[in-house]
CSV table of C-alpha atoms in Angstrom, one decimal:
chain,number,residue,atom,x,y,z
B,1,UNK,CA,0.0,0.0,0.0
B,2,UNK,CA,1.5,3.1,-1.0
B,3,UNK,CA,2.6,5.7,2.3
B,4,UNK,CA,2.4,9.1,3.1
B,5,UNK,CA,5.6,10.2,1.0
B,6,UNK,CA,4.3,8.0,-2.3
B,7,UNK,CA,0.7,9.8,-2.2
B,8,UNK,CA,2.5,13.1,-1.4
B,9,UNK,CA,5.3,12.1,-4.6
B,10,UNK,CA,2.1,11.8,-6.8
B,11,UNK,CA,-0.2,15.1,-5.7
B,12,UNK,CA,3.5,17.1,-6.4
B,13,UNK,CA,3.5,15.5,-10.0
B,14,UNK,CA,-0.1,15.7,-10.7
B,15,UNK,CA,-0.6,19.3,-9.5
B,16,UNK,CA,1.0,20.9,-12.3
B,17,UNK,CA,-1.1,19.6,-14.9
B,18,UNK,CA,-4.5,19.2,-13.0
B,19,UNK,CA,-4.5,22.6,-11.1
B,20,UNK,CA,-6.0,25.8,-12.7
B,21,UNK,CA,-7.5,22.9,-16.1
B,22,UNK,CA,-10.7,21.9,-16.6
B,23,UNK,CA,-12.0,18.8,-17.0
B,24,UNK,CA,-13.4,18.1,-20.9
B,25,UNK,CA,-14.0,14.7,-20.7
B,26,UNK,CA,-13.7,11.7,-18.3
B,27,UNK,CA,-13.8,8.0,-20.1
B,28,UNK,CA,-14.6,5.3,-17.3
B,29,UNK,CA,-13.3,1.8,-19.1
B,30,UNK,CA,-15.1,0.0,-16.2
B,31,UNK,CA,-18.3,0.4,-14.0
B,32,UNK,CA,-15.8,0.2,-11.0
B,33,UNK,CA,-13.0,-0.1,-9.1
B,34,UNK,CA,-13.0,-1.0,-5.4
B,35,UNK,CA,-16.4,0.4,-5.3
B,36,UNK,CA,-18.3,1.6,-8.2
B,37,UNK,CA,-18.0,4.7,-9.3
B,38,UNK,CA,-20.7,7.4,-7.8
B,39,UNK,CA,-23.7,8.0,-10.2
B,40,UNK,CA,-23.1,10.1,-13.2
B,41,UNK,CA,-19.9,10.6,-11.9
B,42,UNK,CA,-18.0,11.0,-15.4
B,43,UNK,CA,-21.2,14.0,-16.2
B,44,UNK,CA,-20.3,15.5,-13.0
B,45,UNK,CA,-16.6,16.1,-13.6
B,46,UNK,CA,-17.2,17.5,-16.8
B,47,UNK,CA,-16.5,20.9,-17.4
B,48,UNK,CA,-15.4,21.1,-13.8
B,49,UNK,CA,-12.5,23.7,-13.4
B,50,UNK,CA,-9.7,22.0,-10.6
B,51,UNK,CA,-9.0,24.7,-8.0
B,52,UNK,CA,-6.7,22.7,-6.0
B,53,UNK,CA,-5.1,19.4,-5.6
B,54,UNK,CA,-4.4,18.4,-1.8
B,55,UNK,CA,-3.5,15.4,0.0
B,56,UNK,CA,-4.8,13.7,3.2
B,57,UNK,CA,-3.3,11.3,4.6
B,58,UNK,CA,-3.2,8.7,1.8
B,59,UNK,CA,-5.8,10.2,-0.2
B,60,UNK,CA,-5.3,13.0,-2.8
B,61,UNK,CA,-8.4,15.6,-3.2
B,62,UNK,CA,-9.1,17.3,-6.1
B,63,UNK,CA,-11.3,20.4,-5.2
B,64,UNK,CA,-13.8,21.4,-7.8
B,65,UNK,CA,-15.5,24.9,-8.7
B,66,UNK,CA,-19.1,23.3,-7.9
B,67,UNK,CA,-17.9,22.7,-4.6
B,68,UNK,CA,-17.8,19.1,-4.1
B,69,UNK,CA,-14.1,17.4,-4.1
B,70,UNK,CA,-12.9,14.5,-6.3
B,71,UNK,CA,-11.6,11.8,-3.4
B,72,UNK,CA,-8.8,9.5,-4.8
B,73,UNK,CA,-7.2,6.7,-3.3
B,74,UNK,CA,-3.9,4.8,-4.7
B,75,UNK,CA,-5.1,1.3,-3.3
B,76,UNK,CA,-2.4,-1.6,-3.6
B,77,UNK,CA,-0.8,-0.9,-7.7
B,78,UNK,CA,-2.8,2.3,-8.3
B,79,UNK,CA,-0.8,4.7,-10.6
B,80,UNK,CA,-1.5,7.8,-12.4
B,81,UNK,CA,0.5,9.1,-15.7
B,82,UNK,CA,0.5,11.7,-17.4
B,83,UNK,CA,-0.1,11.4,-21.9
B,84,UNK,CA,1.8,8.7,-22.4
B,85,UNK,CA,5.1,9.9,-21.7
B,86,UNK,CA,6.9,7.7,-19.1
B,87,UNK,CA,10.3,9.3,-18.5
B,88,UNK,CA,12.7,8.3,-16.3
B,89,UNK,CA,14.8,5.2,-15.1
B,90,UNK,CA,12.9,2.1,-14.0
B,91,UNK,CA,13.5,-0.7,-11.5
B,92,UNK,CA,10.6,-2.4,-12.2
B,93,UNK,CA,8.7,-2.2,-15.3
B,94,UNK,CA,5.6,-0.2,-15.5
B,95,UNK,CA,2.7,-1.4,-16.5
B,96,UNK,CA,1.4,-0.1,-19.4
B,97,UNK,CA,-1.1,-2.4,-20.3
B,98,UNK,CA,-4.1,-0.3,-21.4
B,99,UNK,CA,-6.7,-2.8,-19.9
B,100,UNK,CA,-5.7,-1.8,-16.8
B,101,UNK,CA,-6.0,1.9,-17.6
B,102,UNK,CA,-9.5,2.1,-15.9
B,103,UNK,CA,-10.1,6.6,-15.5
B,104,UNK,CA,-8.8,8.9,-18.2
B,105,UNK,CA,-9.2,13.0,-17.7
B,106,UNK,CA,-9.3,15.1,-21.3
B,107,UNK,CA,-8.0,18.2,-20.1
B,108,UNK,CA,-8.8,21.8,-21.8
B,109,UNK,CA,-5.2,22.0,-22.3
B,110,UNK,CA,-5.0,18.8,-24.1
B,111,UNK,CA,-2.8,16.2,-21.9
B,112,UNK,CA,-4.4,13.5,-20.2
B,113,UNK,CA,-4.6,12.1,-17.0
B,114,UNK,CA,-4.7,8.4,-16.8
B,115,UNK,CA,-5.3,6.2,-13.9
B,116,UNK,CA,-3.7,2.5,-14.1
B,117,UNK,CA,-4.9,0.0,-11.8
B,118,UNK,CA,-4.2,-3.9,-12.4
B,119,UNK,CA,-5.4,-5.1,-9.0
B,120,UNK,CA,-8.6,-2.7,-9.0
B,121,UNK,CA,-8.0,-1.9,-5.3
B,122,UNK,CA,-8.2,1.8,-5.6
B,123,UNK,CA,-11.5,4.3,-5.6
B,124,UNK,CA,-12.8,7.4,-6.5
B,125,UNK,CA,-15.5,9.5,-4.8
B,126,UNK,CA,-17.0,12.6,-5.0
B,127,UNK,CA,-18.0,14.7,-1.7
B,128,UNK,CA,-18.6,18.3,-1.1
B,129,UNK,CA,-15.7,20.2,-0.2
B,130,UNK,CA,-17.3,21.8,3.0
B,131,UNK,CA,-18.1,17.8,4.4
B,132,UNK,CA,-14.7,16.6,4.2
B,133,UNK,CA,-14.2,16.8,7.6
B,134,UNK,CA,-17.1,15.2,8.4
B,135,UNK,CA,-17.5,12.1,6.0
B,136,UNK,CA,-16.8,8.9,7.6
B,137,UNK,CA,-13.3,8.5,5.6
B,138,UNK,CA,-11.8,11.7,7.4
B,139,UNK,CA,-13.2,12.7,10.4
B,140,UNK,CA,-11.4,9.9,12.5
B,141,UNK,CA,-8.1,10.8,10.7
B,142,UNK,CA,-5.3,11.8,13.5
B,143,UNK,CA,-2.7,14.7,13.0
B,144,UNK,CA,-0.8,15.2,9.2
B,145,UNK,CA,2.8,14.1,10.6
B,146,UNK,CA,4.6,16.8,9.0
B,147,UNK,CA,3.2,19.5,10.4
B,148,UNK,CA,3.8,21.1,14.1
B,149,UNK,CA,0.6,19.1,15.6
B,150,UNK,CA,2.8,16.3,15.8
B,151,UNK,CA,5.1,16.4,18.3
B,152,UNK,CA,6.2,14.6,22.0
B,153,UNK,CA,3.7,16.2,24.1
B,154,UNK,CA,0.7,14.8,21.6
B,155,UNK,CA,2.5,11.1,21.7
B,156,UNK,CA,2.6,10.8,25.6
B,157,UNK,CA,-1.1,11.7,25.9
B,158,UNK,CA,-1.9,8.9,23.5
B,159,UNK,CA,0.4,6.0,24.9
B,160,UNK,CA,0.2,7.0,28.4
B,161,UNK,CA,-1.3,4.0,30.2
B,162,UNK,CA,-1.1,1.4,26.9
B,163,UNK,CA,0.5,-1.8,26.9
B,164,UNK,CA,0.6,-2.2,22.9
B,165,UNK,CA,3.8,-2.2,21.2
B,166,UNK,CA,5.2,1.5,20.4
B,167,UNK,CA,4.6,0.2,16.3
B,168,UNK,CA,0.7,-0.9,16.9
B,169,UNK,CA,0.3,2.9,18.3
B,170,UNK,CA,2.3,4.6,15.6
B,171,UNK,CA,0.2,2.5,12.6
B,172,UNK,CA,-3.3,3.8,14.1
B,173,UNK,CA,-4.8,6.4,11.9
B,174,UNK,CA,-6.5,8.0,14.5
B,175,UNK,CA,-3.2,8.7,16.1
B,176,UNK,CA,-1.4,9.9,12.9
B,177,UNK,CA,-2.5,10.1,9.9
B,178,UNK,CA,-1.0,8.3,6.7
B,179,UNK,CA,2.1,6.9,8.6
B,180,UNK,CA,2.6,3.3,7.4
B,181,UNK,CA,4.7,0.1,8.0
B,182,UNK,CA,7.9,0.8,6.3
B,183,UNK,CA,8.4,4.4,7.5
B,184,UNK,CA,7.2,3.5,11.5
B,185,UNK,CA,9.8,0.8,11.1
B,186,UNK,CA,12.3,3.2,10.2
B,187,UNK,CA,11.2,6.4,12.5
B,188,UNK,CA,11.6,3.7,15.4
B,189,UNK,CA,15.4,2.7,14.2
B,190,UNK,CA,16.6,6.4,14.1
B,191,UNK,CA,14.6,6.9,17.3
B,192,UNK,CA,16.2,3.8,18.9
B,193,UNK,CA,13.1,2.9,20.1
B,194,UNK,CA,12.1,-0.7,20.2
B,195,UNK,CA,8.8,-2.0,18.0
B,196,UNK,CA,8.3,-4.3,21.1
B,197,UNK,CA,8.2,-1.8,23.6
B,198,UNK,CA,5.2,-1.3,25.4
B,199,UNK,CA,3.7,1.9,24.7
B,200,UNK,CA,3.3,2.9,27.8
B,201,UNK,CA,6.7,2.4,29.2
B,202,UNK,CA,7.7,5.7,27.1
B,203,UNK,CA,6.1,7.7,28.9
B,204,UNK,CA,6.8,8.7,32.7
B,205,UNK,CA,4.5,8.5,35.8
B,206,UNK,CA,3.6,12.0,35.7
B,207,UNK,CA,2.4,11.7,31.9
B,208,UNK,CA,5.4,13.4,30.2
B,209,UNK,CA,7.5,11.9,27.8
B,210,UNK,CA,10.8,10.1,28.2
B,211,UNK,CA,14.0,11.1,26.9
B,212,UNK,CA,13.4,8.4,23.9
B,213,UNK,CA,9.9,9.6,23.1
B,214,UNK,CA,10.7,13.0,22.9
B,215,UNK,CA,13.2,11.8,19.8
B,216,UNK,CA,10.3,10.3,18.6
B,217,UNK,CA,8.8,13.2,16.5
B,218,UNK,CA,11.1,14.1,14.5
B,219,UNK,CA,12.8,10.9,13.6
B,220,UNK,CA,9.2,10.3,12.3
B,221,UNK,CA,9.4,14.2,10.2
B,222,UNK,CA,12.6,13.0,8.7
B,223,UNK,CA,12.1,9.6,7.4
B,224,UNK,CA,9.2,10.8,5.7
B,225,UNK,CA,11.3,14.4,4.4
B,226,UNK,CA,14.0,12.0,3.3
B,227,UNK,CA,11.4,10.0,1.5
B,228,UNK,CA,10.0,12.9,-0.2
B,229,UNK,CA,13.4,14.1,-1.3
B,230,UNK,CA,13.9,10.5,-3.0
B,231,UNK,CA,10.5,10.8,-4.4
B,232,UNK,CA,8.9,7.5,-2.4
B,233,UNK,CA,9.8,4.3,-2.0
B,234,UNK,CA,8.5,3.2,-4.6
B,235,UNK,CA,8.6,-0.9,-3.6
B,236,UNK,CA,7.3,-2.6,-6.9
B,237,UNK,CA,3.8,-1.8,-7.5
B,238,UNK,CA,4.1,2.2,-7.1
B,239,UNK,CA,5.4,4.7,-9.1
B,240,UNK,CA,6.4,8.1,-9.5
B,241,UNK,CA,3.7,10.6,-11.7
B,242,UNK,CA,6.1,10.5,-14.5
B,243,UNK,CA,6.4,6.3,-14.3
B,244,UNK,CA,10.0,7.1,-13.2
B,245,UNK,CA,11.2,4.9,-9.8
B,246,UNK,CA,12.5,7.0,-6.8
B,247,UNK,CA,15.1,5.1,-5.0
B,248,UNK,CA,14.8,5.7,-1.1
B,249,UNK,CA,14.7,2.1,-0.3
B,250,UNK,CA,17.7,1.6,-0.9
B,251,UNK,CA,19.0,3.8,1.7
B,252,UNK,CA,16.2,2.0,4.5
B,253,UNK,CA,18.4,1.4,7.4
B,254,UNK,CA,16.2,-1.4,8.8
B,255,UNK,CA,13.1,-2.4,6.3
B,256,UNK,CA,13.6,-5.2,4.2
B,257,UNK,CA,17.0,-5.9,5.6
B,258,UNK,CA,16.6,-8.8,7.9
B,259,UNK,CA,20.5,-10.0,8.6
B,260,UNK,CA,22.3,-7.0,7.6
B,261,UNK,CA,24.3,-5.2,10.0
B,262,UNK,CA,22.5,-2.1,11.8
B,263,UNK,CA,23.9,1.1,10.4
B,264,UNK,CA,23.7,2.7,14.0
B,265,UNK,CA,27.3,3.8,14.6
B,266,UNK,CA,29.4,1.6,16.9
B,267,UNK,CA,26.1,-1.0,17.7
B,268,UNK,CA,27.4,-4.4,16.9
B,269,UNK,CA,23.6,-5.4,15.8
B,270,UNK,CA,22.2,-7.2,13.2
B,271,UNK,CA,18.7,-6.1,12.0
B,272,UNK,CA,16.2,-9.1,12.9
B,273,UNK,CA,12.6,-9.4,11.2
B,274,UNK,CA,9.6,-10.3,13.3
B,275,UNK,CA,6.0,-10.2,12.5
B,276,UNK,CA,3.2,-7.8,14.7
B,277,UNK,CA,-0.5,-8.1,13.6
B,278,UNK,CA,0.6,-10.2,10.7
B,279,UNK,CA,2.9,-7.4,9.3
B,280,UNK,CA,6.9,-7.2,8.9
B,281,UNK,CA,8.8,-5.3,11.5
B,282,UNK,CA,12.0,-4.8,10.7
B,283,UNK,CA,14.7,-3.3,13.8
B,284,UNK,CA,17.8,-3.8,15.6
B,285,UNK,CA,17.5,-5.7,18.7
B,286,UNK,CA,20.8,-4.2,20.2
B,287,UNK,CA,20.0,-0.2,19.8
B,288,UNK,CA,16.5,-0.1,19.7
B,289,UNK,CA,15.6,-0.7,23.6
């Protein structure tokens, strides 16, 4: 499933060409994705004008000039490209198999937007923009982790008291929103925070945080800044706007590298894999207390 930084990679590419155009045209090549598509929703978006193209935690919005917001979500191998020009160096091949290209967006300007999905697991809405907030896919959405809501103070109140493993915590969307599996594995390693650890335990009896929870925050802001910089991770199925691979995994200090030594400096570990709630966590069993 594609992470904060991947969504974020795709709303930087699309923006250009979708921000400010209008909608001519939509062809839908299928009834549905996920979910089926609202009703008339291909009569709805044209001739709609795109004010602005945002992003919440894993979902992009498009906002519209009739008020209502086109809601779309990446799913498992969900890609968007721009024309057909696929630029770039590749690590693994893009699909460009045009049964798969499911949405296509005829913009005034003439380019196209197309949206490739092989495994179908994505979805578009439509909602007004003034419900966002409200609709049941964002109004139990936590704090955007790059911005200043997230910081140690915010973490305490929520683990205070909670015997769940530091990662369960971190993965709740209610917590924070659009922080995934590879990038809480890799905000605990520069943290040196153990997956394992009870929540609670990083916290002290008065309710503030510990010295290790109060690195927590922005180990957390620069794994994802990194990831950003690198375009995404980019792990098989996803890809960059312009079907161009960024590269950030392979700088991961922990994900992916079960075995390997732990990059900390001077820590003699060797980064173990372990499964939590039938996901891989990845850390270093030495550093990471």
């Amino acid at each position: 499933m594609p992470e904060l930084p991947e969504v974020e990679t795709v709303r930087r590419g699309l923006a250009p060409a979708l921000v400010g155009a209008t909608i001519e045209r939509v062809e839908l090549r299928r009834h549905d994705l996920r979910f089926p598509f609202p009703e008339r929703f291909a009569a709805r978006l044209q001739d709609r004008r795109v004010l602005d193209l945002r992003r919440r935690a894993k979902y992009l919005l498009a906002d519209l000039d009739d008020g209502h917001s086109l809601i779309m979500h990446l799913g498992m191998s969900g890609s968007f490209r721009i024309d057909e020009e696929t630029p770039g160096a590749f690590h693994h091949k893009r699909d460009k198999n045009a049964a798969h290209d499911h949405v296509v967006l005829h913009l005034d300007h003439g380019r196209r937007v197309v949206y490739n999905d092989p495994r179908r697991f994505g979805y578009m809405l439509l909602i007004a923009t003034q419900a966002i907030d409200e609709d049941k896919l964002f109004r139990g959405l936590g704090v955007e982790p790059l911005n200043g809501a997230l910081d140690a103070a915010l973490l305490a109140r929520a683990f205070r008291g909670r015997a769940a493993p530091a990662k369960a915590l971190l993965l709740d969307q209610r917590l924070i929103a659009g922080l995934g599996n590879i990038y809480v594995c890799e905000a605990l390693h520069r943290a040196h925070i153990s997956p394992l650890r009870a929540a609670g335990s990083l916290v002290t009896a008065s309710g503030r945080p510990t010295a290790a929870l109060a690195r927590l925050p922005e180990a957390i802001k620069d794994v994802l800044t990194d990831a950003l910089k690198a375009g995404g991770s980019s792990l098989r199925d996803h890809r960059q706007i312009d079907g161009s691979l960024g590269y950030f995994q392979h700088s991961f200090r922990v994900y992916d590298r079960e075995g390997a030594a732990c990059p900390t400096p001077g820590c003699k570990g060797t980064i173990t894999r372990v499964v939590q709630s039938g996901r891989s966590t990845f850390y270093c069993p030495v550093c990471q207390k």
